[in-house]
């Protein structure tokens, strides 16, 4: 049998830790739980003190507690954290004095227990409550619960905050709640609540409240209900969302909307990509556009073209750095009219600093600027002609020179005066002279562009500034326009006055880098015109200008060559060595100037290409060549193929194929008798576009040949892409083919490549019998060169077509046959 239960050891069965000390802090007794905690037997604790079991600082604290209990008779009730096996425990302890029958303290009894889990749960609950409280504060949403059985109303802290109340200021009942609903909304709230109870459904309403301080707010309220078994509502639970700030924002937005609609200043709002998403009526009135025409567009639809890239770069730099820009800008209305705008642009960002919108506010200050202009005219404009005077012209030139230097552009100055102005003044009087100057200014202004700057320096001296000049031909065009202004007489005071002018032209940077040097150079050039006979123009000349002048002369004459019928064609025969006959010819253009005589293609073709004139000239060549070929066909030589050279400039034109087909249709020749010769270099620029054009030509049965093959970008990789029929070996490889092994090897390779691709091959530059022998030996049987004929006019070419009926040699090489040729 086991040991009998002893009631005096009941404490050993408790989980709490219990001990007894004497008044000196020496242990008298402890229960089993406490002994296990200390790691000793319960009987072994007697006679020990806290210093035997705890660290010094803890033992001293316990000793102080014991002393207070003994000396003062107090009870020590404490909660503390201790570390047990690396874990933090929360301990609840109570230590009290033990009295004898006479009331003396004879011992100290202590009890403590582990409340770690209880504290943890309390902390979790506290955190949950605090988190809910913070969440409600952040969301401005509180919750409430109405107990219909007890007629009690619970509000969370956030609801009290929303109503501006403290719990002690509010008798929490439904009736008390209604006291804080705006009087005009009480019926709404009651109706929502009673209807939802009757329908056994929740409700969602927005209404006003009157806070404790009298201020009015807006809340969004949601509610649901619990019902008993009989269907009676017993509890209502809901949320209250403070939307006062949102309502205030909506009010502000509505007010801003009214301002946006009715303000006199134009306002546009764009997204971060500068697409317009809003525009007010004032902006539409200023710009002349409708709302549909601007929404989705960018503000640059108003661009006048007046401001340069630097202006806009500085604007955007200011927006990036300062989030704003303001200044004056010249814009253009829908009808093309320019206007001056005072503009403020603001970059709008969200709380994270991300760009969300641009807002631009613009005011039309054209009228104000016009008044300022009138005042400014007194200092900067010539009172007689209303043109800029020397001061303003110099300012403009210096400003544009700054841009021209930075962008490496050409700027030009024209200096001209009237050739006979002194005589007019002397014979007709100064009043007539002044009227003539006004008429000259008005007429010359009509032939200049808006961006060109015409001014009167004084007397009969005028200047013109042209900026961003693309080529010198632009200047000759302007000079001729100015000269043309004097072809007709000027009507002054009912009289016709004939006059003329002399023009000098200088350019930046060739003739000077500042205003003074450029105006001096133009003035000098003008006096050279006067010395040469007047009524003309001249560029300021030095050694560097001679070549430019020659080129300009060619360009100027080239523009009129077609109209003057100065062009003509020559044809060089193409020979088939196997068939011993002429099978085709190449059409080549020649220019016989009415005054200067022959101008060779290497002089004028580059100029024609640079100016774009080659396109019109090329179509003329094609039409003339086809007409001549058709005449040959009609004379019985009906299988001749004509080759026409095509420039890369022509290939770049999107209308090229359509224009070629139109010319062919107009002449009535079959496409198979037309061959277009294109250089290798022309093929490799914008390959996709060129390929599309060549495929269209090929689809219409027009033959294509690569001219000067071997000198450009010879490559099988792109050669296979193009639908060509013929390769023309460049004459540079043929001229020494009988002497130079390298030329022979290159030619052999080209012939082999052509055959592998099933292409025809023709050798240009075949000038000697030796050339013919080697070419035939290498397997090429089509040749073109001086051996069989130089390029010749149509009439002479007639003697080179066909073949001798006796010796079957081409007529051009039939030297020994005495049979008369037809």
mmCIF file of N, CA and C in Angstrom, residues 551 554-555 558-559 567 589 591 601-618 647 649-650:
data_model
loop_
_atom_site.group_PDB
_atom_site.id
_atom_site.type_symbol
_atom_site.label_atom_id
_atom_site.label_comp_id
_atom_site.label_asym_id
_atom_site.label_seq_id
_atom_site.Cartn_x
_atom_site.Cartn_y
_atom_site.Cartn_z
ATOM 1 N N UNK A 551 29.233 76.563 -109.393
ATOM 2 C CA UNK A 551 28.161 75.597 -109.138
ATOM 3 C C UNK A 551 26.801 76.279 -109.168
ATOM 4 N N UNK A 554 25.760 76.835 -112.683
ATOM 5 C CA UNK A 554 25.233 75.606 -113.290
ATOM 6 C C UNK A 554 23.826 75.332 -112.779
ATOM 7 N N UNK A 555 23.635 75.474 -111.458
ATOM 8 C CA UNK A 555 22.320 75.200 -110.883
ATOM 9 C C UNK A 555 21.268 76.145 -111.440
ATOM 10 N N UNK A 558 20.624 75.198 -114.946
ATOM 11 C CA UNK A 558 20.021 73.866 -115.005
ATOM 12 C C UNK A 558 18.508 73.934 -114.823
ATOM 13 N N UNK A 559 18.056 74.888 -114.004
ATOM 14 C CA UNK A 559 16.627 75.021 -113.741
ATOM 15 C C UNK A 559 15.848 75.416 -115.000
ATOM 16 N N UNK A 567 18.630 70.011 -123.473
ATOM 17 C CA UNK A 567 19.037 68.623 -123.293
ATOM 18 C C UNK A 567 18.763 67.826 -124.570
ATOM 19 N N UNK A 589 22.211 61.266 -121.305
ATOM 20 C CA UNK A 589 21.812 62.657 -121.467
ATOM 21 C C UNK A 589 23.021 63.542 -121.767
ATOM 22 N N UNK A 591 23.990 67.954 -122.429
ATOM 23 C CA UNK A 591 23.496 69.322 -122.254
ATOM 24 C C UNK A 591 24.321 70.270 -123.112
ATOM 25 N N UNK A 601 28.129 65.639 -118.335
ATOM 26 C CA UNK A 601 27.333 65.086 -117.231
ATOM 27 C C UNK A 601 28.029 65.124 -115.874
ATOM 28 N N UNK A 602 29.351 64.912 -115.842
ATOM 29 C CA UNK A 602 30.030 64.915 -114.539
ATOM 30 C C UNK A 602 30.017 66.290 -113.887
ATOM 31 N N UNK A 603 29.660 67.348 -114.670
ATOM 32 C CA UNK A 603 29.556 68.688 -114.117
ATOM 33 C C UNK A 603 28.143 68.984 -113.607
ATOM 34 N N UNK A 604 27.125 68.521 -114.345
ATOM 35 C CA UNK A 604 25.772 68.932 -113.965
ATOM 36 C C UNK A 604 24.944 67.853 -113.259
ATOM 37 N N UNK A 605 25.256 66.550 -113.461
ATOM 38 C CA UNK A 605 24.469 65.503 -112.798
ATOM 39 C C UNK A 605 24.555 65.599 -111.269
ATOM 40 N N UNK A 606 25.771 65.778 -110.663
ATOM 41 C CA UNK A 606 25.818 65.918 -109.191
ATOM 42 C C UNK A 606 24.975 67.089 -108.683
ATOM 43 N N UNK A 607 24.995 68.215 -109.433
ATOM 44 C CA UNK A 607 24.205 69.375 -109.017
ATOM 45 C C UNK A 607 22.715 69.052 -109.106
ATOM 46 N N UNK A 608 22.337 68.361 -110.183
ATOM 47 C CA UNK A 608 20.935 67.981 -110.346
ATOM 48 C C UNK A 608 20.473 67.068 -109.216
ATOM 49 N N UNK A 609 21.360 66.170 -108.787
ATOM 50 C CA UNK A 609 20.998 65.262 -107.695
ATOM 51 C C UNK A 609 20.884 66.011 -106.378
ATOM 52 N N UNK A 610 21.808 66.919 -106.095
ATOM 53 C CA UNK A 610 21.798 67.651 -104.836
ATOM 54 C C UNK A 610 20.567 68.557 -104.712
ATOM 55 N N UNK A 611 20.136 69.109 -105.829
ATOM 56 C CA UNK A 611 18.995 70.035 -105.787
ATOM 57 C C UNK A 611 17.660 69.337 -105.975
ATOM 58 N N UNK A 612 17.683 68.046 -106.341
ATOM 59 C CA UNK A 612 16.441 67.323 -106.586
ATOM 60 C C UNK A 612 15.922 67.486 -108.000
ATOM 61 N N UNK A 613 16.597 68.298 -108.810
ATOM 62 C CA UNK A 613 16.153 68.483 -110.198
ATOM 63 C C UNK A 613 16.281 67.200 -111.005
ATOM 64 N N UNK A 614 17.092 66.262 -110.541
ATOM 65 C CA UNK A 614 17.330 65.024 -111.279
ATOM 66 C C UNK A 614 16.033 64.241 -111.483
ATOM 67 N N UNK A 615 15.076 64.409 -110.575
ATOM 68 C CA UNK A 615 13.845 63.633 -110.697
ATOM 69 C C UNK A 615 13.070 64.037 -111.959
ATOM 70 N N UNK A 616 12.880 65.322 -112.138
ATOM 71 C CA UNK A 616 12.170 65.803 -113.321
ATOM 72 C C UNK A 616 12.977 65.512 -114.592
ATOM 73 N N UNK A 617 14.301 65.710 -114.505
ATOM 74 C CA UNK A 617 15.159 65.444 -115.669
ATOM 75 C C UNK A 617 15.124 63.955 -116.009
ATOM 76 N N UNK A 618 15.154 63.107 -114.987
ATOM 77 C CA UNK A 618 15.150 61.659 -115.209
ATOM 78 C C UNK A 618 13.894 61.196 -115.920
ATOM 79 N N UNK A 647 18.834 57.486 -110.769
ATOM 80 C CA UNK A 647 19.580 58.036 -109.633
ATOM 81 C C UNK A 647 18.990 57.558 -108.309
ATOM 82 N N UNK A 649 18.378 59.436 -105.934
ATOM 83 C CA UNK A 649 17.387 60.450 -105.552
ATOM 84 C C UNK A 649 16.019 60.067 -106.104
ATOM 85 N N UNK A 650 16.003 59.535 -107.353
ATOM 86 C CA UNK A 650 14.735 59.108 -107.932
ATOM 87 C C UNK A 650 14.141 57.943 -107.150
#
